[in-house]
mmCIF file of C-alpha atoms in Angstrom:
data_model
loop_
_atom_site.group_PDB
_atom_site.id
_atom_site.type_symbol
_atom_site.label_atom_id
_atom_site.label_comp_id
_atom_site.label_asym_id
_atom_site.label_seq_id
_atom_site.Cartn_x
_atom_site.Cartn_y
_atom_site.Cartn_z
ATOM 1 C CA MET A 1 20.641 46.971 7.022
ATOM 2 C CA GLU A 2 18.874 47.230 10.492
ATOM 3 C CA PRO A 3 14.807 46.708 10.176
ATOM 4 C CA VAL A 4 13.463 50.662 11.285
ATOM 5 C CA ASP A 5 11.751 50.740 13.830
ATOM 6 C CA ASP A 6 7.928 52.000 13.106
ATOM 7 C CA GLN A 7 7.716 54.015 16.169
ATOM 8 C CA GLU A 8 11.313 55.631 15.859
ATOM 9 C CA SER A 9 10.078 56.171 12.640
ATOM 10 C CA MET A 10 6.931 57.831 13.547
ATOM 11 C CA LYS A 11 8.983 60.187 16.094
ATOM 12 C CA ILE A 12 11.614 60.902 13.200
ATOM 13 C CA ILE A 13 8.793 62.530 10.973
ATOM 14 C CA ASP A 14 6.800 63.457 13.900
ATOM 15 C CA MET A 15 3.310 62.576 12.878
ATOM 16 C CA ALA A 16 1.729 59.793 13.238
ATOM 17 C CA ILE A 17 0.475 58.347 8.970
ATOM 18 C CA ASP A 18 -3.157 57.850 9.906
ATOM 19 C CA LEU A 19 -5.708 57.561 6.047
ATOM 20 C CA GLY A 20 -7.810 56.771 7.596
ATOM 21 C CA ILE A 21 -9.805 55.471 4.797
ATOM 22 C CA ASN A 22 -13.531 54.271 5.773
ATOM 23 C CA LEU A 23 -14.089 57.670 8.382
ATOM 24 C CA PHE A 24 -13.122 60.806 5.113
ATOM 25 C CA ASP A 25 -14.007 61.237 1.475
ATOM 26 C CA THR A 26 -12.277 60.112 -0.874
ATOM 27 C CA ALA A 27 -10.537 63.588 -1.936
ATOM 28 C CA GLU A 28 -9.393 64.506 1.070
ATOM 29 C CA ILE A 29 -8.048 61.177 1.434
ATOM 30 C CA ARG A 30 -6.348 61.726 -1.799
ATOM 31 C CA THR A 31 -5.683 65.757 -0.764
ATOM 32 C CA ASN A 32 -3.728 64.292 2.365
ATOM 33 C CA MET A 33 -1.506 61.876 -0.199
ATOM 34 C CA ALA A 34 -0.506 65.003 -2.409
ATOM 35 C CA GLU A 35 1.202 66.206 1.338
ATOM 36 C CA LEU A 36 2.832 64.013 1.917
ATOM 37 C CA VAL A 37 4.013 64.651 -1.997
ATOM 38 C CA GLU A 38 4.664 68.119 -1.411
ATOM 39 C CA GLY A 39 6.550 67.609 2.442
ATOM 40 C CA GLY A 40 8.630 64.771 0.851
ATOM 41 C CA ILE A 41 7.058 62.489 3.317
ATOM 42 C CA VAL A 42 6.548 60.284 -0.229
ATOM 43 C CA ARG A 43 7.096 59.824 -3.635
ATOM 44 C CA TRP A 44 4.015 57.793 -5.037
ATOM 45 C CA TYR A 45 1.039 56.388 -3.360
ATOM 46 C CA ASP A 46 -1.170 54.424 -5.727
ATOM 47 C CA TRP A 47 -4.591 53.626 -4.036
ATOM 48 C CA SER A 48 -7.238 50.244 -3.382
ATOM 49 C CA THR A 49 -9.943 50.059 -4.149
ATOM 50 C CA ASP A 50 -12.721 48.178 -6.081
ATOM 51 C CA ARG A 51 -14.729 51.162 -6.829
ATOM 52 C CA PRO A 52 -14.460 53.541 -10.784
ATOM 53 C CA HIS A 53 -16.198 57.071 -8.736
ATOM 54 C CA GLN A 54 -12.992 55.963 -5.814
ATOM 55 C CA LEU A 55 -10.318 55.950 -8.821
ATOM 56 C CA LYS A 56 -11.920 58.157 -10.830
ATOM 57 C CA VAL A 57 -10.702 61.026 -7.520
ATOM 58 C CA PHE A 58 -7.687 59.270 -7.099
ATOM 59 C CA LEU A 59 -6.463 59.840 -11.346
ATOM 60 C CA LYS A 60 -7.002 63.600 -10.336
ATOM 61 C CA GLY A 61 -3.545 63.474 -8.248
ATOM 62 C CA GLU A 62 -0.378 63.625 -9.997
ATOM 63 C CA HIS A 63 1.345 61.237 -8.341
ATOM 64 C CA CYS A 64 -0.662 58.260 -8.303
ATOM 65 C CA THR A 65 0.499 55.677 -9.879
ATOM 66 C CA ALA A 66 -1.961 52.831 -9.954
ATOM 67 C CA THR A 67 -4.282 50.709 -7.994
ATOM 68 C CA GLU A 68 -4.850 47.710 -6.643
ATOM 69 C CA GLN A 69 -8.756 45.938 -7.006
ATOM 70 C CA ASP A 70 -10.608 42.126 -7.387
ATOM 71 C CA PHE A 71 -8.937 40.497 -10.660
ATOM 72 C CA ASN A 72 -10.531 37.313 -11.507
ATOM 73 C CA ILE A 73 -13.405 35.963 -13.816
ATOM 74 C CA PHE A 74 -16.353 36.949 -11.268
ATOM 75 C CA PRO A 75 -16.103 40.453 -10.784
ATOM 76 C CA ASP A 76 -16.256 42.421 -14.152
ATOM 77 C CA LYS A 77 -13.410 45.202 -13.722
ATOM 78 C CA ALA A 78 -13.742 46.425 -17.271
ATOM 79 C CA GLU A 79 -14.313 50.289 -16.199
ATOM 80 C CA THR A 80 -11.357 50.339 -13.724
ATOM 81 C CA LEU A 81 -9.447 48.543 -16.667
ATOM 82 C CA THR A 82 -10.234 51.094 -19.065
ATOM 83 C CA MET A 83 -9.293 54.618 -16.377
ATOM 84 C CA CYS A 84 -5.994 52.598 -16.442
ATOM 85 C CA GLU A 85 -5.022 52.240 -19.046
ATOM 86 C CA GLY A 86 -6.057 55.336 -20.216
ATOM 87 C CA ASN A 87 -4.484 57.097 -17.860
ATOM 88 C CA ASN A 88 -0.808 55.161 -17.773
ATOM 89 C CA LEU A 89 -2.009 53.689 -14.208
ATOM 90 C CA ALA A 90 -0.855 50.018 -13.411
ATOM 91 C CA SER A 91 -3.276 47.882 -12.346
ATOM 92 C CA LEU A 92 -2.334 45.598 -9.581
ATOM 93 C CA ASN A 93 -4.458 42.147 -9.187
ATOM 94 C CA ARG A 94 -5.493 41.317 -5.291
ATOM 95 C CA ARG A 95 -7.239 38.043 -5.365
ATOM 96 C CA PRO A 96 -6.291 36.398 -8.337
ATOM 97 C CA LEU A 97 -7.663 32.794 -7.751
ATOM 98 C CA ALA A 98 -10.892 34.560 -5.642
ATOM 99 C CA CYS A 99 -9.154 33.702 -2.163
ATOM 100 C CA GLY A 100 -8.600 30.322 -3.656
ATOM 101 C CA ALA A 101 -12.100 29.071 -5.921
ATOM 102 C CA LEU A 102 -10.324 28.878 -8.778
ATOM 103 C CA THR A 103 -7.514 25.929 -7.134
ATOM 104 C CA GLU A 104 -7.911 22.010 -7.143
ATOM 105 C CA ASN A 105 -8.168 22.182 -4.004
ATOM 106 C CA SER A 106 -11.023 24.908 -3.187
ATOM 107 C CA ARG A 107 -13.530 24.261 -0.284
ATOM 108 C CA LEU A 108 -16.188 27.347 -0.928
ATOM 109 C CA GLY A 109 -16.833 27.321 2.536
ATOM 110 C CA SER A 110 -18.143 30.284 4.824
ATOM 111 C CA GLY A 111 -14.706 32.528 4.461
ATOM 112 C CA SER A 112 -14.461 32.436 0.986
ATOM 113 C CA ALA A 113 -14.660 35.343 -1.251
ATOM 114 C CA VAL A 114 -17.203 33.970 -3.391
ATOM 115 C CA SER A 115 -19.269 31.519 -0.605
ATOM 116 C CA GLY A 116 -23.134 32.249 -0.793
ATOM 117 C CA GLY A 117 -21.908 34.065 -4.033
ATOM 118 C CA GLY A 118 -25.534 32.977 -5.864
ATOM 119 C CA GLU A 119 -25.766 30.727 -7.923
ATOM 120 C CA GLU A 120 -23.812 32.924 -11.002
ATOM 121 C CA ILE A 121 -20.655 33.103 -9.120
ATOM 122 C CA GLN A 122 -21.750 28.682 -9.188
ATOM 123 C CA LYS A 123 -22.190 28.692 -12.881
ATOM 124 C CA LYS A 124 -19.092 30.620 -14.407
ATOM 125 C CA LEU A 125 -17.473 28.846 -11.504
ATOM 126 C CA ALA A 126 -17.774 25.675 -12.324
ATOM 127 C CA ALA A 127 -18.125 26.073 -16.550
ATOM 128 C CA VAL A 128 -14.608 27.896 -15.918
ATOM 129 C CA ARG A 129 -14.000 23.867 -14.048
ATOM 130 C CA GLU A 130 -14.598 22.038 -17.068
ATOM 131 C CA ASN A 131 -13.487 24.101 -19.937
ATOM 132 C CA CYS A 132 -10.240 24.151 -17.202
ATOM 133 C CA GLU A 133 -10.287 20.116 -17.553
ATOM 134 C CA ALA A 134 -11.158 19.867 -21.152
ATOM 135 C CA LEU A 135 -7.108 21.343 -21.893
ATOM 136 C CA THR A 136 -4.657 19.051 -22.700
ATOM 137 C CA PHE A 137 -0.773 20.668 -22.949
ATOM 138 C CA GLU A 138 1.419 18.134 -24.932
ATOM 139 C CA PRO A 139 5.508 18.798 -24.546
ATOM 140 C CA LEU A 140 6.970 20.606 -27.414
ATOM 141 C CA ASN A 141 8.361 19.411 -30.047
ATOM 142 C CA GLN A 142 11.805 19.219 -31.282
ATOM 143 C CA THR A 143 11.234 22.422 -34.059
ATOM 144 C CA GLN A 144 9.616 24.062 -31.839
ATOM 145 C CA MET A 145 12.454 24.281 -29.302
ATOM 146 C CA ASP A 146 14.729 25.307 -31.684
ATOM 147 C CA GLU A 147 12.242 27.149 -32.570
ATOM 148 C CA ILE A 148 11.864 29.398 -29.138
ATOM 149 C CA GLU A 149 16.157 28.961 -28.962
ATOM 150 C CA LEU A 150 16.338 31.852 -31.838
ATOM 151 C CA ILE A 151 13.233 33.685 -30.865
ATOM 152 C CA LYS A 152 15.919 34.036 -27.515
ATOM 153 C CA LYS A 153 18.866 35.393 -29.263
ATOM 154 C CA GLY A 154 17.056 37.170 -31.183
ATOM 155 C CA ALA A 155 17.327 35.262 -34.394
#
C-alpha cells in the first residue's frame, strides 16, 4: 500500500482539519470532533490533556475513547485516572520516564521537562533512585521456572 499524501487527502474530503486547540474552548473542540464523527470522517477521538476540567468536557462526548497525559512519579494524576476508570476511558501514558529524568543516564539540563523543578522534584527523584539501587534481582530457581510453565499451560 502506498503512503497517502496529506494534501491529496484534504482534496478528497475538501476540507482541512485544524482543531486549533489553543484558540478555542474545550467544548467547541469536542463539538467539532462530534461533527467529524457524524460526517463519517472519523469514528472515535481522544484528547491529550493534563487538565481534569478539560477532560470532564470531553467525557461528555459519546465517541471519546482515550486521553493522553503525563504520567510518572512527578505529576499527581489521581483525579484524571479516576475519571478514566469511572468512564471506561483509556489512559495513554505520555513521558513515563519524565523525558529521561528517570533513567540512569539522566541529564537534568535546561531542555528537560523536570529541570528547575524545584527542591520537591529533586528530592523525589533522589528517593526513587535510592530505592532502585536498594533493589536486588536474583535469577529464578528451577521450582519457580516450573511454576511459570504450569501457569502458561493453564494447569
